[in-house]
Each structure stands twice: as structure tokens, then as C-alpha cells.
């Protein structure tokens, strides 16, 4: 079975990136892989960049060479077989950090991130205390301390991209209510607001507040993250109670981009947003 080349889908892009990571982890060069498997170095490189169609047999041979455990091989080969399908739904379980790893992978490759969150400060900008309280209080079932520790660590792992040498530009639209809900109590909220004031000092980060006076707008419909890449098509990520959804369909991406633009039109400029956040931080102590 062969998935034809063309516009890369989210699954083919994920497989390509994973094969590149696994090869490096195993200590092989593309030339060595080609020599071992009877492929040209150029072919291996094209597979790893997503510019070549994926063959199940080729991918299986690479995974075997890299000594990837069989359960993980099965997961990757399933992605190859379904590579032509648009979009990607991930069902949540209590092992949510594994689900977030996919999001971390895509965020690490992005050159621009644009988000909309009307009701809660997004995970990429949360403090550890705020994240713990938010995860604990919004979970559908009680979580143990060890589960909470793992979830908080996974959420904070996303934030490494904000401090790397070439970070993506980040433009977050936050509803005013997201800055007022006392998640974890006034002290935790105040710490979160002060953290936002620190984050916006980074030249690549913009945080703008959508005031309550803006009235109804598309951002009230649900949170989403629009990820843009250097060469590959953009993706949209949305997260719900039981599943996450990655969208790469042109129409879906265009709809979310248009929604983000409409919300941005109603948001305060960054300077006014910073003053509002600072005022709320002072009020909460």
C-alpha cells in the first residue's frame, strides 16, 4: 500500500517527523538508513520531510531498523494507512500527557501561534499553581496527586518553546472573564496575572484582552489555536472534554482564521490590555 505524494496531511506530517526523530535517536544518518534498506539517501530524506508518498513497507522497514517497540510500530503504521484522511481526532483518557505530546510536537514546529480563549487563560501561558487548580477543578472525575503532577508537568512542558532561541510569534486573545475567574483563589489568580505581565515583555508575545463590552463575538463559541508553519499548511487545534481535534482541511482552517480576525477586531490594544491585567492583579493582591 502506498499513500501518494501531494499536499501533506496531518498524519503524513506526523509520521515524517516521528521517523526523523527515531532515526536520530537510533544514531543513523539518512545515508546509512538508505544503505541498510536499499533506498537512496534522497528517498529517505523525502520521506522524513513529508515530500514523498509513504509506503507501509518502507516505513515498517525503517521502524524495524530503529528497533521501535511493536506497539509503537503498530500506532505509526496505522497513521501511514490512514495518512490520506483529513483531520485527526484524539480521544482523551487519564493518560492525557501522551495526548498533549502531539500538540507539543506541532507547537515546536510552528512559526506562529494565534489563540482564542474567552473563559480561561490558555495552558501555554499558565503558571504551575493556576494549571494545577484549573486541571483539578475542571476534571470530570477526581484526580490523584500523582495524576495532577503528571498533567501539570505536561502542560508546563509546552512553555519551553517561549524561551528557545527562535521562538514562534504568539498572539493570544483572552476574554476579560478569563482574567477574572478566581481559579485557585485570589492569590493564585494574582500570580497568574503577574505571570502574564512578565510573558508579554517577550518581543514575540502579544496578549490582548477582549472586553466584556465587546458583546457577542465568534470567540465565545469555543477556544482554539491556529498554528502556522514555515512551509507546511496551517493547522487548527481545539480541545474538548473527551477529545482533541486537529484540523487541516482548508475550509476549516479558513473559518477559524476568519473567526480569530473578527475577535481581534474587538480586542483592546496590547498597551491597554497590559494596564487592565495589572489593575486586576493589584485587586487580587
CSV table of N, CA, C and O in Angstrom, one decimal, residues 202-272:
chain,number,residue,atom,x,y,z
A,202,UNK,N,8.2,39.6,26.5
A,202,UNK,CA,9.0,39.0,25.4
A,202,UNK,C,8.5,39.6,24.1
A,202,UNK,O,7.3,39.8,23.8
A,203,UNK,N,9.5,39.9,23.2
A,203,UNK,CA,9.1,40.6,22.0
A,203,UNK,C,8.3,39.8,21.0
A,203,UNK,O,7.6,40.4,20.1
A,204,UNK,N,8.2,38.5,21.2
A,204,UNK,CA,7.5,37.7,20.3
A,204,UNK,C,6.1,37.3,20.8
A,204,UNK,O,5.4,36.5,20.2
A,205,UNK,N,5.7,37.9,22.0
A,205,UNK,CA,4.4,37.5,22.6
A,205,UNK,C,3.5,38.7,22.6
A,205,UNK,O,3.9,39.8,23.1
A,206,UNK,N,2.3,38.6,22.2
A,206,UNK,CA,1.3,39.6,22.3
A,206,UNK,C,0.1,39.0,23.0
A,206,UNK,O,-0.4,37.9,22.6
A,207,UNK,N,-0.4,39.6,24.0
A,207,UNK,CA,-1.6,39.2,24.7
A,207,UNK,C,-2.6,40.4,24.7
A,207,UNK,O,-2.3,41.5,25.2
A,208,UNK,N,-3.8,40.2,24.1
A,208,UNK,CA,-4.8,41.2,24.0
A,208,UNK,C,-6.1,40.8,24.7
A,208,UNK,O,-6.4,39.6,24.5
A,209,UNK,N,-6.7,41.7,25.4
A,209,UNK,CA,-7.9,41.3,26.1
A,209,UNK,C,-9.2,41.7,25.3
A,209,UNK,O,-9.2,42.9,24.8
A,210,UNK,N,-10.1,40.8,25.2
A,210,UNK,CA,-11.4,41.2,24.6
A,210,UNK,C,-12.3,41.6,25.7
A,210,UNK,O,-12.7,40.7,26.5
A,211,UNK,N,-12.7,42.9,25.8
A,211,UNK,CA,-13.5,43.3,27.0
A,211,UNK,C,-14.9,42.8,26.9
A,211,UNK,O,-15.5,42.5,25.9
A,212,UNK,N,-15.6,42.7,28.1
A,212,UNK,CA,-17.0,42.3,28.1
A,212,UNK,C,-17.8,43.2,27.3
A,212,UNK,O,-18.9,42.8,26.8
A,213,UNK,N,-17.4,44.5,27.2
A,213,UNK,CA,-18.2,45.5,26.5
A,213,UNK,C,-18.2,45.2,25.0
A,213,UNK,O,-19.0,45.8,24.2
A,214,UNK,N,-17.4,44.3,24.5
A,214,UNK,CA,-17.3,43.9,23.1
A,214,UNK,C,-18.6,43.2,22.7
A,214,UNK,O,-18.9,43.1,21.5
A,215,UNK,N,-19.3,42.6,23.7
A,215,UNK,CA,-20.6,41.9,23.3
A,215,UNK,C,-20.3,40.6,22.8
A,215,UNK,O,-19.2,40.0,22.9
A,216,UNK,N,-21.3,40.0,22.0
A,216,UNK,CA,-21.2,38.7,21.4
A,216,UNK,C,-20.2,38.7,20.3
A,216,UNK,O,-20.1,39.7,19.5
A,217,UNK,N,-19.4,37.7,20.1
A,217,UNK,CA,-18.4,37.6,19.1
A,217,UNK,C,-18.1,36.1,18.8
A,217,UNK,O,-18.4,35.2,19.7
A,218,UNK,N,-17.4,35.8,17.7
A,218,UNK,CA,-17.1,34.4,17.4
A,218,UNK,C,-16.3,33.6,18.4
A,218,UNK,O,-16.3,32.4,18.6
A,219,UNK,N,-15.5,34.4,19.2
A,219,UNK,CA,-14.6,33.8,20.2
A,219,UNK,C,-15.4,33.1,21.3
A,219,UNK,O,-14.8,32.3,22.1
A,220,UNK,N,-16.6,33.5,21.5
A,220,UNK,CA,-17.4,32.8,22.6
A,220,UNK,C,-17.8,31.4,22.3
A,220,UNK,O,-18.3,30.7,23.2
A,221,UNK,N,-17.7,31.0,21.0
A,221,UNK,CA,-18.1,29.7,20.6
A,221,UNK,C,-17.2,28.6,21.0
A,221,UNK,O,-17.6,27.4,21.0
A,222,UNK,N,-16.0,28.9,21.5
A,222,UNK,CA,-15.0,27.9,21.9
A,222,UNK,C,-13.6,28.3,21.7
A,222,UNK,O,-13.3,29.0,20.7
A,223,UNK,N,-12.7,27.7,22.5
A,223,UNK,CA,-11.3,28.0,22.4
A,223,UNK,C,-10.7,27.3,21.2
A,223,UNK,O,-11.1,26.2,20.9
A,224,UNK,N,-9.7,27.9,20.6
A,224,UNK,CA,-9.0,27.2,19.5
A,224,UNK,C,-7.6,27.8,19.4
A,224,UNK,O,-7.3,29.0,19.8
A,225,UNK,N,-6.7,27.1,18.7
A,225,UNK,CA,-5.3,27.5,18.5
A,225,UNK,C,-5.0,27.3,17.0
A,225,UNK,O,-5.2,26.2,16.5
A,226,UNK,N,-4.6,28.4,16.3
A,226,UNK,CA,-4.2,28.3,14.9
A,226,UNK,C,-2.7,28.3,14.8
A,226,UNK,O,-2.0,29.2,15.3
A,227,UNK,N,-2.1,27.2,14.2
A,227,UNK,CA,-0.7,27.0,14.1
A,227,UNK,C,-0.3,27.2,12.7
A,227,UNK,O,-0.8,26.6,11.8
A,228,UNK,N,0.7,28.0,12.4
A,228,UNK,CA,1.2,28.3,11.1
A,228,UNK,C,2.7,27.8,11.0
A,228,UNK,O,3.5,28.0,12.0
A,229,UNK,N,3.1,27.3,9.9
A,229,UNK,CA,4.4,26.7,9.7
A,229,UNK,C,5.2,27.4,8.6
A,229,UNK,O,4.6,28.1,7.7
A,230,UNK,N,6.5,27.1,8.5
A,230,UNK,CA,7.3,27.8,7.5
A,230,UNK,C,7.0,27.4,6.1
A,230,UNK,O,6.8,28.2,5.2
A,231,UNK,N,6.8,26.1,5.9
A,231,UNK,CA,6.5,25.6,4.5
A,231,UNK,C,5.1,24.8,4.5
A,231,UNK,O,4.5,24.9,3.5
A,232,UNK,N,4.8,24.1,5.5
A,232,UNK,CA,3.6,23.3,5.5
A,232,UNK,C,2.3,24.1,5.7
A,232,UNK,O,2.4,25.2,6.3
A,233,UNK,N,1.2,23.5,5.4
A,233,UNK,CA,-0.1,24.1,5.6
A,233,UNK,C,-0.4,24.3,7.1
A,233,UNK,O,0.1,23.6,7.9
A,234,UNK,N,-1.2,25.3,7.4
A,234,UNK,CA,-1.5,25.6,8.8
A,234,UNK,C,-2.5,24.5,9.4
A,234,UNK,O,-3.1,23.7,8.7
A,235,UNK,N,-2.5,24.4,10.7
A,235,UNK,CA,-3.4,23.5,11.4
A,235,UNK,C,-4.2,24.3,12.5
A,235,UNK,O,-3.7,25.3,13.0
A,236,UNK,N,-5.3,23.7,12.8
A,236,UNK,CA,-6.1,24.3,13.9
A,236,UNK,C,-6.3,23.2,15.0
A,236,UNK,O,-6.5,22.0,14.6
A,237,UNK,N,-6.1,23.6,16.2
A,237,UNK,CA,-6.3,22.6,17.4
A,237,UNK,C,-7.4,23.1,18.3
A,237,UNK,O,-7.4,24.3,18.6
A,238,UNK,N,-8.3,22.2,18.6
A,238,UNK,CA,-9.4,22.5,19.5
A,238,UNK,C,-9.4,21.4,20.5
A,238,UNK,O,-9.2,20.2,20.2
A,239,UNK,N,-9.7,21.7,21.8
A,239,UNK,CA,-9.8,20.7,22.8
A,239,UNK,C,-11.1,20.7,23.5
A,239,UNK,O,-11.6,21.8,23.9
A,240,UNK,N,-11.7,19.5,23.7
A,240,UNK,CA,-13.0,19.4,24.4
A,240,UNK,C,-12.8,18.4,25.5
A,240,UNK,O,-11.8,17.9,25.8
A,241,UNK,N,-13.9,18.2,26.2
A,241,UNK,CA,-13.8,17.4,27.5
A,241,UNK,C,-13.3,16.0,27.2
A,241,UNK,O,-12.5,15.5,28.0
A,242,UNK,N,-13.7,15.3,26.2
A,242,UNK,CA,-13.3,13.9,26.0
A,242,UNK,C,-12.4,13.7,24.8
A,242,UNK,O,-11.9,12.6,24.6
A,243,UNK,N,-12.2,14.8,24.0
A,243,UNK,CA,-11.3,14.6,22.8
A,243,UNK,C,-10.7,15.9,22.3
A,243,UNK,O,-11.2,17.0,22.6
A,244,UNK,N,-9.6,15.7,21.6
A,244,UNK,CA,-9.0,16.9,20.9
A,244,UNK,C,-9.1,16.7,19.4
A,244,UNK,O,-9.1,15.5,18.9
A,245,UNK,N,-9.1,17.8,18.7
A,245,UNK,CA,-9.2,17.7,17.3
A,245,UNK,C,-8.2,18.6,16.6
A,245,UNK,O,-8.1,19.8,16.9
A,246,UNK,N,-7.4,18.0,15.7
A,246,UNK,CA,-6.5,18.7,14.8
A,246,UNK,C,-7.2,18.8,13.4
A,246,UNK,O,-7.6,17.8,12.8
A,247,UNK,N,-7.3,20.0,12.9
A,247,UNK,CA,-8.0,20.3,11.6
A,247,UNK,C,-7.0,20.8,10.6
A,247,UNK,O,-6.2,21.7,10.9
A,248,UNK,N,-6.9,20.1,9.4
A,248,UNK,CA,-6.1,20.6,8.4
A,248,UNK,C,-6.8,20.9,7.1
A,248,UNK,O,-6.2,21.3,6.1
A,249,UNK,N,-8.1,20.7,7.1
A,249,UNK,CA,-9.0,21.0,6.0
A,249,UNK,C,-9.0,22.5,5.7
A,249,UNK,O,-9.1,23.3,6.6
A,250,UNK,N,-8.8,22.8,4.4
A,250,UNK,CA,-8.7,24.3,4.0
A,250,UNK,C,-9.9,25.1,4.5
A,250,UNK,O,-9.7,26.2,5.0
A,251,UNK,N,-11.1,24.6,4.4
A,251,UNK,CA,-12.3,25.3,4.7
A,251,UNK,C,-12.3,25.5,6.3
A,251,UNK,O,-12.7,26.6,6.7
A,252,UNK,N,-12.0,24.5,7.0
A,252,UNK,CA,-12.0,24.6,8.5
A,252,UNK,C,-10.9,25.6,9.0
A,252,UNK,O,-11.2,26.4,9.9
A,253,UNK,N,-9.7,25.6,8.4
A,253,UNK,CA,-8.7,26.5,8.8
A,253,UNK,C,-9.1,27.9,8.4
A,253,UNK,O,-8.9,28.8,9.2
A,254,UNK,N,-9.7,28.1,7.2
A,254,UNK,CA,-10.1,29.4,6.8
A,254,UNK,C,-11.2,30.0,7.8
A,254,UNK,O,-11.2,31.2,8.1
A,255,UNK,N,-12.1,29.1,8.2
A,255,UNK,CA,-13.2,29.6,9.1
A,255,UNK,C,-12.6,30.0,10.4
A,255,UNK,O,-13.1,31.0,11.0
A,256,UNK,N,-11.7,29.3,11.0
A,256,UNK,CA,-11.1,29.6,12.2
A,256,UNK,C,-10.2,30.9,12.1
A,256,UNK,O,-10.2,31.7,13.0
A,257,UNK,N,-9.5,31.0,11.0
A,257,UNK,CA,-8.8,32.3,10.8
A,257,UNK,C,-9.7,33.5,10.7
A,257,UNK,O,-9.4,34.5,11.3
A,258,UNK,N,-10.8,33.3,10.0
A,258,UNK,CA,-11.7,34.4,9.9
A,258,UNK,C,-12.3,34.8,11.3
A,258,UNK,O,-12.5,36.0,11.6
A,259,UNK,N,-12.6,33.7,12.1
A,259,UNK,CA,-13.2,34.0,13.4
A,259,UNK,C,-12.2,34.7,14.3
A,259,UNK,O,-12.5,35.6,15.0
A,260,UNK,N,-10.9,34.3,14.2
A,260,UNK,CA,-9.9,34.9,15.0
A,260,UNK,C,-9.7,36.4,14.6
A,260,UNK,O,-9.6,37.3,15.5
A,261,UNK,N,-9.8,36.7,13.3
A,261,UNK,CA,-9.7,38.1,12.9
A,261,UNK,C,-10.8,38.9,13.4
A,261,UNK,O,-10.6,40.1,13.8
A,262,UNK,N,-12.0,38.3,13.4
A,262,UNK,CA,-13.2,39.1,13.9
A,262,UNK,C,-13.0,39.4,15.4
A,262,UNK,O,-13.4,40.4,15.9
A,263,UNK,N,-12.5,38.4,16.1
A,263,UNK,CA,-12.3,38.6,17.6
A,263,UNK,C,-11.2,39.7,17.8
A,263,UNK,O,-11.4,40.6,18.7
A,264,UNK,N,-10.2,39.6,17.0
A,264,UNK,CA,-9.1,40.5,17.2
A,264,UNK,C,-9.5,42.0,16.9
A,264,UNK,O,-9.0,42.9,17.6
A,265,UNK,N,-10.5,42.2,16.1
A,265,UNK,CA,-11.0,43.5,15.8
A,265,UNK,C,-11.6,44.1,17.1
A,265,UNK,O,-11.7,45.3,17.2
A,266,UNK,N,-12.1,43.3,18.0
A,266,UNK,CA,-12.8,43.8,19.2
A,266,UNK,C,-11.9,43.8,20.4
A,266,UNK,O,-12.3,44.2,21.5
A,267,UNK,N,-10.7,43.3,20.2
A,267,UNK,CA,-9.7,43.2,21.4
A,267,UNK,C,-9.1,44.6,21.6
A,267,UNK,O,-8.9,45.4,20.7
A,268,UNK,N,-8.7,44.8,22.9
A,268,UNK,CA,-8.0,46.0,23.2
A,268,UNK,C,-6.6,46.0,22.7
A,268,UNK,O,-6.0,44.9,22.5
A,269,UNK,N,-6.0,47.1,22.4
A,269,UNK,CA,-4.5,47.1,22.0
A,269,UNK,C,-3.7,46.5,23.2
A,269,UNK,O,-4.2,46.5,24.3
A,270,UNK,N,-2.5,46.1,22.9
A,270,UNK,CA,-1.7,45.4,23.9
A,270,UNK,C,-1.5,46.4,25.1
A,270,UNK,O,-1.5,45.9,26.3
A,271,UNK,N,-1.2,47.6,24.9
A,271,UNK,CA,-0.9,48.5,26.0
A,271,UNK,C,-2.1,48.6,26.9
A,271,UNK,O,-1.9,48.6,28.2
A,272,UNK,N,-3.3,48.8,26.4
A,272,UNK,CA,-4.5,48.8,27.2
A,272,UNK,C,-4.7,47.5,27.9
A,272,UNK,O,-5.2,47.5,29.1
